[in-house]
Coordinates of C-alpha atoms and ligand atoms in Angstrom, one line a residue:
M299 CA -26.9 19.4 3.8
A300 CA -23.6 20.9 5.0
Q301 CA -20.5 19.8 3.1
H302 CA -16.9 20.0 4.3
I303 CA -13.7 19.0 2.6
A304 CA -11.3 16.6 4.3
V305 CA -7.7 17.0 3.1
L306 CA -6.0 13.6 3.4
R307 CA -2.3 12.9 4.0
G308 CA -0.4 11.5 1.1
W309 CA 1.0 8.2 2.6
H310 CA -2.3 6.3 2.2
P311 CA -5.4 8.2 1.2
A312 CA -7.5 5.1 0.8
L313 CA -6.8 4.1 4.4
A314 CA -7.4 7.7 5.5
K315 CA -10.9 7.6 3.9
A316 CA -11.7 4.4 5.7
E317 CA -10.5 5.9 9.0
L318 CA -12.6 9.0 8.6
A319 CA -15.6 6.8 7.8
A320 CA -15.0 4.9 11.1
L321 CA -14.5 8.1 13.1
L322 CA -17.6 9.9 11.6
P323 CA -20.0 7.0 11.1
S324 CA -23.0 9.3 10.6
H325 CA -21.4 11.4 7.9
N326 CA -21.5 10.5 4.2
Q327 CA -18.2 10.6 2.4
I328 CA -18.5 11.5 -1.3
S329 CA -15.8 10.4 -3.6
N330 CA -14.5 12.7 -6.3
K331 CA -11.7 12.6 -8.8
S332 CA -9.1 13.8 -6.3
N333 CA -7.5 11.0 -4.2
R334 CA -6.6 13.4 -1.4
L335 CA -9.8 15.5 -1.1
S336 CA -12.8 13.8 0.3
I337 CA -16.2 15.5 0.7
L338 CA -17.9 15.0 4.1
E339 CA -21.6 15.5 4.1
G340 CA -23.3 16.3 7.4
E341 CA -23.2 18.8 10.2
L342 CA -19.7 19.4 11.7
S343 CA -18.8 22.2 14.1
H344 CA -15.3 23.7 14.4
S345 CA -14.7 21.9 17.7
E346 CA -15.9 18.6 16.3
A347 CA -13.6 18.9 13.3
F348 CA -10.8 19.9 15.7
D349 CA -11.4 16.8 17.8
I350 CA -11.4 14.5 14.8
L351 CA -8.2 16.0 13.5
S352 CA -6.5 15.7 16.9
I353 CA -7.0 11.9 16.8
S354 CA -6.9 11.1 13.1
S355 CA -3.8 9.6 11.5
G356 CA -4.8 10.1 7.8
C357 CA -6.6 13.4 7.7
Q358 CA -4.5 16.5 7.9
S359 CA -7.1 19.3 7.8
I360 CA -10.8 20.0 7.2
L361 CA -12.2 22.9 5.3
L362 CA -15.4 23.8 7.1
N363 CA -18.3 24.3 4.7
G364 CA -15.6 24.2 2.0
F365 CA -16.1 23.7 -1.7
I366 CA -14.1 22.2 -4.6
H367 CA -13.6 24.1 -7.8
N368 CA -12.7 22.3 -11.0
W369 CA -9.9 24.5 -12.4
Q370 CA -10.4 25.5 -16.1
N371 CA -8.2 28.5 -16.2
D372 CA -11.2 30.4 -14.9
E373 CA -9.7 32.6 -12.2
S374 CA -12.7 35.1 -12.2
I375 CA -15.2 32.3 -11.5
L376 CA -13.0 30.9 -8.7
L377 CA -12.8 34.4 -7.1
E378 CA -16.6 34.8 -7.4
K379 CA -17.1 31.6 -5.6
V380 CA -14.6 32.5 -2.9
E381 CA -16.3 35.9 -2.4
S382 CA -19.7 34.3 -2.0
Y383 CA -18.3 31.7 0.4
L384 CA -16.7 34.4 2.5
Q385 CA -20.0 36.4 2.6
N386 CA -21.9 33.2 3.7
N387 CA -19.2 32.1 6.2
H388 CA -18.3 35.2 8.2
R389 CA -15.5 35.2 10.7
E390 CA -14.4 37.8 13.2
G391 CA -10.8 38.7 13.8
K392 CA -7.6 38.6 11.8
M393 CA -7.4 36.5 8.6
A394 CA -4.7 34.9 6.5
V395 CA -5.0 33.2 3.1
V396 CA -2.9 30.0 3.0
P397 CA -2.1 28.3 -0.3
L398 CA -1.1 24.6 -0.2
R399 CA -0.2 22.3 -3.1
I400 CA -0.9 18.7 -2.3
E401 CA -0.4 16.9 -5.7
G402 CA 1.2 18.2 -8.9
K403 CA 0.8 21.6 -10.4
L404 CA -2.1 23.4 -12.1
S405 CA -1.5 25.0 -15.4
Q406 CA -1.8 28.8 -15.6
F407 CA -2.3 29.1 -11.8
S408 CA -0.3 31.1 -9.5
S409 CA -1.2 30.4 -5.9
S410 CA 0.6 33.5 -4.5
Q411 CA -1.3 35.7 -7.0
I412 CA -4.7 34.1 -6.2
A413 CA -3.9 34.3 -2.4
G414 CA -3.2 38.0 -2.9
K415 CA -6.5 38.6 -4.7
I416 CA -8.4 36.7 -2.1
G417 CA -6.7 38.8 0.6
G418 CA -7.9 41.8 -1.5
I419 CA -11.5 40.6 -1.3
M420 CA -11.2 40.2 2.4
S421 CA -9.8 43.7 2.9
G422 CA -12.6 45.0 0.7
M423 CA -15.0 43.3 3.1
G424 CA -13.4 45.3 5.9
W425 CA -11.5 42.3 7.3
Q426 CA -8.0 42.6 8.7
I427 CA -5.2 40.5 7.2
D428 CA -2.5 39.2 9.4
L429 CA -0.3 36.5 7.9
S430 CA 1.9 36.0 11.0
N431 CA -0.7 35.6 13.7
P432 CA -4.2 35.1 12.2
D433 CA -7.3 34.0 14.1
H434 CA -8.6 32.3 10.9
R435 CA -6.9 30.7 7.9
F436 CA -8.6 30.5 4.6
S437 CA -7.0 27.6 2.6
I438 CA -6.7 27.2 -1.1
T439 CA -5.6 23.6 -1.4
I440 CA -4.4 22.7 -4.9
D441 CA -4.6 19.2 -6.3
G442 CA -2.9 19.4 -9.7
S443 CA -3.4 15.7 -10.4
S444 CA -7.2 16.1 -10.5
S445 CA -7.1 19.9 -11.5
Q446 CA -9.1 20.7 -8.5
I447 CA -8.9 23.5 -5.9
A448 CA -10.5 23.1 -2.4
C449 CA -11.3 26.3 -0.6
G450 CA -12.6 27.1 2.9
W451 CA -11.8 28.1 6.5
V452 CA -9.3 25.5 7.6
V453 CA -9.3 23.5 10.8
G454 CA -6.0 21.7 11.6
D455 CA -2.6 21.9 10.2
E456 CA -3.0 22.7 6.5
S457 CA 0.6 21.8 5.7
G458 CA 0.1 18.3 7.2
S459 CA 3.5 18.3 8.9
D460 CA 2.4 18.0 12.5
G461 CA 1.1 15.2 14.8
V462 CA 1.5 11.6 13.9
A463 CA 3.5 12.5 10.8
N464 CA 6.4 13.6 13.0
R465 CA 6.5 10.5 15.3
K466 CA 8.7 7.5 14.8
A467 CA 8.7 4.1 16.6
T468 CA 12.5 4.4 16.9
Q469 CA 12.2 7.4 19.2
R470 CA 10.7 5.3 21.9
P471 CA 12.7 3.8 24.8
F472 CA 11.8 0.2 23.7
F473 CA 12.1 -0.4 20.0
K474 CA 12.1 -3.7 18.0
P475 CA 12.1 -4.2 14.3
V476 CA 8.5 -5.6 14.7
S477 CA 7.3 -2.1 15.9
L478 CA 4.7 -0.7 13.6
S479 CA 4.9 2.9 12.5
P480 CA 2.8 5.2 14.7
R481 CA 0.8 6.4 11.7
L482 CA -0.3 2.8 10.8
A483 CA -0.9 1.9 14.4
L484 CA -3.1 5.0 15.1
L485 CA -5.0 4.4 11.9
A486 CA -5.7 0.8 12.7
V487 CA -6.9 1.7 16.2
N488 CA -9.3 4.3 14.8
L489 CA -10.5 2.0 12.1
A490 CA -11.1 -0.8 14.6
A491 CA -12.5 1.2 17.5
G492 CA -14.5 4.0 15.8
P493 CA -15.5 7.2 17.6
I494 CA -14.0 8.0 21.0
G495 CA -16.2 6.7 23.8
N496 CA -17.5 3.9 21.6
G497 CA -16.0 1.2 23.9
P498 CA -12.8 -0.6 24.7
V499 CA -10.1 -1.7 22.3
I500 CA -7.8 -4.7 22.7
D501 CA -4.5 -5.6 21.2
A502 CA -4.0 -9.2 22.1
M503 CA -0.4 -9.4 20.7
T504 CA 1.0 -6.0 21.7
G505 CA 4.7 -6.5 21.2
T506 CA 6.3 -3.1 21.9
G507 CA 2.8 -1.6 22.6
G508 CA 2.4 0.5 19.4
F509 CA -1.4 0.2 19.2
I510 CA -2.0 0.7 22.9
M511 CA 0.1 3.8 22.9
E512 CA -2.0 5.3 20.2
A513 CA -5.2 4.2 22.0
A514 CA -3.8 6.0 25.2
A515 CA -2.9 9.1 23.2
T516 CA -6.5 9.3 21.9
N517 CA -8.0 8.7 25.3
R518 CA -9.5 5.3 24.7
Q519 CA -10.1 2.4 27.1
A520 CA -7.5 -0.1 26.0
L521 CA -5.8 -3.3 27.0
G522 CA -2.7 -4.8 25.5
L523 CA -1.6 -8.4 26.0
D524 CA 1.6 -10.3 25.2
L525 CA 2.8 -13.7 26.2
N526 CA 6.4 -12.6 26.4
S527 CA 7.1 -10.8 29.7
Q528 CA 10.1 -8.9 28.2
M529 CA 7.7 -7.4 25.7
V530 CA 5.2 -6.6 28.4
E531 CA 7.9 -4.8 30.4
G532 CA 9.2 -2.9 27.3
A533 CA 5.7 -2.0 26.1
N534 CA 4.9 -0.6 29.6
Q535 CA 8.1 1.4 29.5
N536 CA 6.9 2.9 26.2
L537 CA 3.4 3.6 27.5
N538 CA 4.7 5.3 30.6
W539 CA 7.2 7.3 28.4
L540 CA 4.3 8.5 26.2
I541 CA 2.0 9.3 29.1
E542 CA 4.8 11.5 30.6
Q543 CA 5.8 13.0 27.2
Q544 CA 2.3 14.0 26.2
N545 CA 1.2 14.8 29.7
I546 CA -1.7 12.4 29.5
T547 CA -3.5 12.9 32.8
K548 CA -6.0 10.1 33.0
S549 CA -5.1 7.2 30.7
S550 CA -6.9 3.9 31.5
A551 CA -4.8 2.0 29.0
K552 CA -3.0 -1.1 30.4
I553 CA -0.6 -3.7 29.1
V554 CA -0.3 -7.0 31.0
R555 CA 1.0 -10.5 30.4
G556 CA -1.7 -12.6 28.8
D557 CA -2.5 -15.1 26.1
A558 CA -4.2 -13.9 22.9
T559 CA -5.9 -17.3 22.6
N560 CA -7.7 -16.8 25.9
I561 CA -8.5 -13.0 26.0
A562 CA -11.5 -13.6 28.4
A563 CA -9.1 -14.7 31.1
S564 CA -7.2 -11.3 31.1
I565 CA -10.1 -8.8 30.9
D566 CA -12.4 -7.3 33.4
K567 CA -15.7 -9.2 33.4
S568 CA -17.6 -6.0 32.6
W569 CA -15.8 -5.9 29.2
I570 CA -17.2 -9.2 28.0
G571 CA -19.5 -8.6 25.1
Q572 CA -18.5 -4.9 25.1
V573 CA -15.2 -4.8 23.3
K574 CA -15.7 -2.6 20.2
G575 CA -12.3 -2.8 18.5
F576 CA -9.5 -5.4 18.1
V577 CA -6.2 -4.7 16.5
L578 CA -4.0 -7.6 15.7
D579 CA -0.4 -7.8 14.4
P580 CA 0.4 -11.5 14.9
P581 CA 4.0 -12.7 15.1
Y582 CA 5.7 -13.9 11.9
G583 CA 9.0 -15.6 11.0
R584 CA 11.6 -15.8 13.8
N585 CA 9.7 -13.4 16.0
S586 CA 7.0 -15.9 16.8
Q587 CA 6.9 -16.7 20.5
G588 CA 4.1 -19.3 20.7
S589 CA 4.2 -23.0 20.3
L590 CA 1.2 -23.0 18.0
D591 CA 1.7 -22.8 14.2
H592 CA 0.7 -19.6 12.5
E593 CA -2.8 -20.6 11.4
E594 CA -3.7 -22.3 14.7
L595 CA -2.6 -19.3 16.7
L596 CA -4.6 -17.0 14.5
T597 CA -7.7 -19.1 14.6
K598 CA -7.6 -19.4 18.3
T599 CA -6.9 -15.7 18.7
L600 CA -9.8 -14.6 16.4
T601 CA -12.1 -17.0 18.2
S602 CA -11.1 -15.7 21.6
A603 CA -11.6 -12.1 20.4
H604 CA -15.1 -13.1 19.1
Q605 CA -16.0 -14.4 22.5
V606 CA -15.6 -11.1 24.2
A607 CA -16.6 -8.8 21.3
S608 CA -19.6 -6.5 21.1
I609 CA -21.9 -7.4 18.3
E610 CA -20.9 -4.1 16.7
A611 CA -17.1 -4.9 17.0
N612 CA -14.6 -4.3 14.3
L613 CA -11.2 -5.9 13.9
V614 CA -8.1 -4.8 12.0
L615 CA -5.6 -7.6 11.2
I616 CA -2.2 -6.7 9.8
V617 CA -0.3 -9.5 8.0
P618 CA 2.9 -9.5 6.0
I619 CA 2.7 -10.3 2.3
N620 CA 5.1 -10.5 -0.6
S621 CA 5.5 -7.0 -2.0
I622 CA 3.0 -5.9 -4.6
P623 CA 2.9 -2.5 -6.4
S624 CA 1.9 0.2 -4.1
Q625 CA -1.8 0.9 -4.0
I626 CA -2.5 3.8 -1.8
N627 CA -5.5 5.2 -3.5
T628 CA -7.8 2.2 -3.4
S629 CA -8.7 -0.8 -1.4
L630 CA -7.9 -4.2 -3.0
E631 CA -10.4 -5.8 -5.4
D632 CA -12.0 -9.0 -4.1
N633 CA -10.1 -11.1 -6.7
S634 CA -6.7 -9.4 -6.3
P635 CA -4.0 -12.1 -6.0
I636 CA -2.4 -12.0 -2.5
E637 CA 0.7 -13.9 -1.5
L638 CA 0.9 -14.1 2.3
L639 CA 4.4 -14.6 3.8
H640 CA 3.0 -17.3 5.9
G641 CA 0.1 -19.6 4.7
E642 CA -2.4 -19.2 2.0
W643 CA -4.7 -16.2 1.5
K644 CA -7.7 -18.5 0.9
S645 CA -7.2 -20.3 4.2
L646 CA -6.9 -17.0 6.0
Q647 CA -10.2 -15.9 4.5
Q648 CA -11.7 -19.1 5.5
L649 CA -10.5 -19.1 9.1
M650 CA -11.6 -15.5 9.6
K651 CA -15.1 -16.4 8.4
L652 CA -15.2 -19.5 10.6
S653 CA -14.2 -17.5 13.6
G654 CA -17.0 -15.0 13.1
W655 CA -15.1 -12.1 11.4
Q656 CA -16.4 -11.0 8.0
I657 CA -13.9 -9.1 5.8
K658 CA -15.1 -5.7 4.8
S659 CA -12.0 -4.3 3.0
R660 CA -8.3 -4.8 2.4
W661 CA -5.5 -2.4 1.7
V662 CA -1.8 -2.8 1.0
E663 CA 0.9 -0.8 2.6
H664 CA 4.3 -0.9 1.1
V665 CA 7.2 -1.6 3.6
H666 CA 10.2 -2.2 1.4
G667 CA 11.3 -4.0 -1.8
S668 CA 10.2 -7.5 -0.9
L669 CA 7.7 -6.8 1.9
S670 CA 4.2 -5.2 2.0
R671 CA 1.6 -5.3 4.7
L672 CA -2.0 -6.4 4.1
V673 CA -4.4 -4.4 6.3
I674 CA -7.6 -6.3 6.7
H675 CA -10.8 -4.7 8.1
A676 CA -13.4 -7.1 9.4
E677 CA -16.6 -6.9 11.3
Y678 CA -18.2 -9.2 13.9
V679 CA -20.8 -11.6 12.6
P680 CA -22.7 -14.0 14.9
L681 CA -21.6 -17.6 14.9
N682 CA -24.4 -20.2 14.7
Ligands
SAM1302 C1 4.5 -8.8 15.4 S1 4.7 -8.7 17.2 C2 3.6 -7.3 17.5 C3 4.3 -6.0 17.2 C4 3.5 -4.8 17.6 N1 2.4 -4.5 16.8 C5 4.4 -3.6 17.8 O1 4.1 -2.5 17.2 O2 5.4 -3.7 18.5 C6 3.7 -10.0 17.8 C7 3.7 -10.2 19.3 O3 2.8 -11.3 19.6 C8 3.3 -11.9 20.8 N2 2.6 -13.2 20.9 C9 2.8 -14.4 20.3 N3 2.0 -15.3 20.6 C10 1.1 -14.7 21.6 C11 0.0 -15.2 22.3 N4 -0.5 -16.4 22.2 N5 -0.6 -14.3 23.1 C12 -0.1 -13.1 23.3 N6 1.0 -12.6 22.6 C13 1.5 -13.4 21.7 C14 4.8 -12.0 20.6 O4 5.4 -12.1 21.8 C15 5.0 -10.7 19.9 O5 5.5 -9.7 20.8

């Protein structure tokens, strides 16, 4: 079976792996000792890889049919593998070899020297090298922390500096301190809603519209609700700004005033039982707008989401917690202690279960010294 290497961005590789699994549900992801290299097993064309990268938050590039070499100061073996790869994965046109270091350094390894030698192999095969305007880029991605080197024809931005990595919530016309970072918002939308075309996604407490903007940018059917009309106005301003800025021609994403505890009242009847993804970032502290207390609001919102959900729906809930040491390479263990900023973790678990949402995984994203965010991924389960 074909294998490809996904190169994950550094901000949260564990979330990036989960996002990739949601976007490519029929591919196996094989873990290896590198946190930022993930092996994808299954057929994947150049255009499919390109499409995934254009919507992914956590994945920066994919090495098609790529391979991972465990570096043991064995340059000649690496070069033999590269030569055999190039013979089996022919390309037409101009080529460049692009070295990229993602984590740490490798001992006795000079990327520029190796790149030069690979360029020599390509020239020997009669291929033309053009570093400034290549048709194809061959990546040597170096992960010093696991002593691994990933090689292959690269799709996407091998340096990882484009796309969502460049966008900031503060650049939008309507910003509030509650605005989530675009990279987390996009990741949550992908994790909740899965592949494009899967079905609609709802953010029942949209605030400044961060999730819905990402859903619109990735061409999803999406609806955002908020009780506060100022938020609805501001979120729409943001959405229109994005549509204009990114020249999105046919977005069906909408933001309207509505109550998260009664989602059915705000959606088109045809959506009932069809909503595939829910993203939820409930109010906390002084930003809370509702008259209900935190747990009551959450229970009613989760129940109202369940009422309109498809039986294959996923939900991503983001809640603030007291800061714990950054854990970007793994999900939390089931028994990890969690201190929510509002309420008890045990009662949140209980209320999710009682409203028909089974927790699959949890991750922590560090915000600042005293604040982290818990990202909870749950799936629909029928209620008796
Ligand atoms: C933490 S903010 C969401 C921030 C958002 N993720 C962003 O990126 O801007 C929570 C929002 O929930 C809204 N809200 C509170 N109760 C609600 C309810 N019952 N229905 C809909 N929205 C509600 C608040 O007005 C607030 O804008």
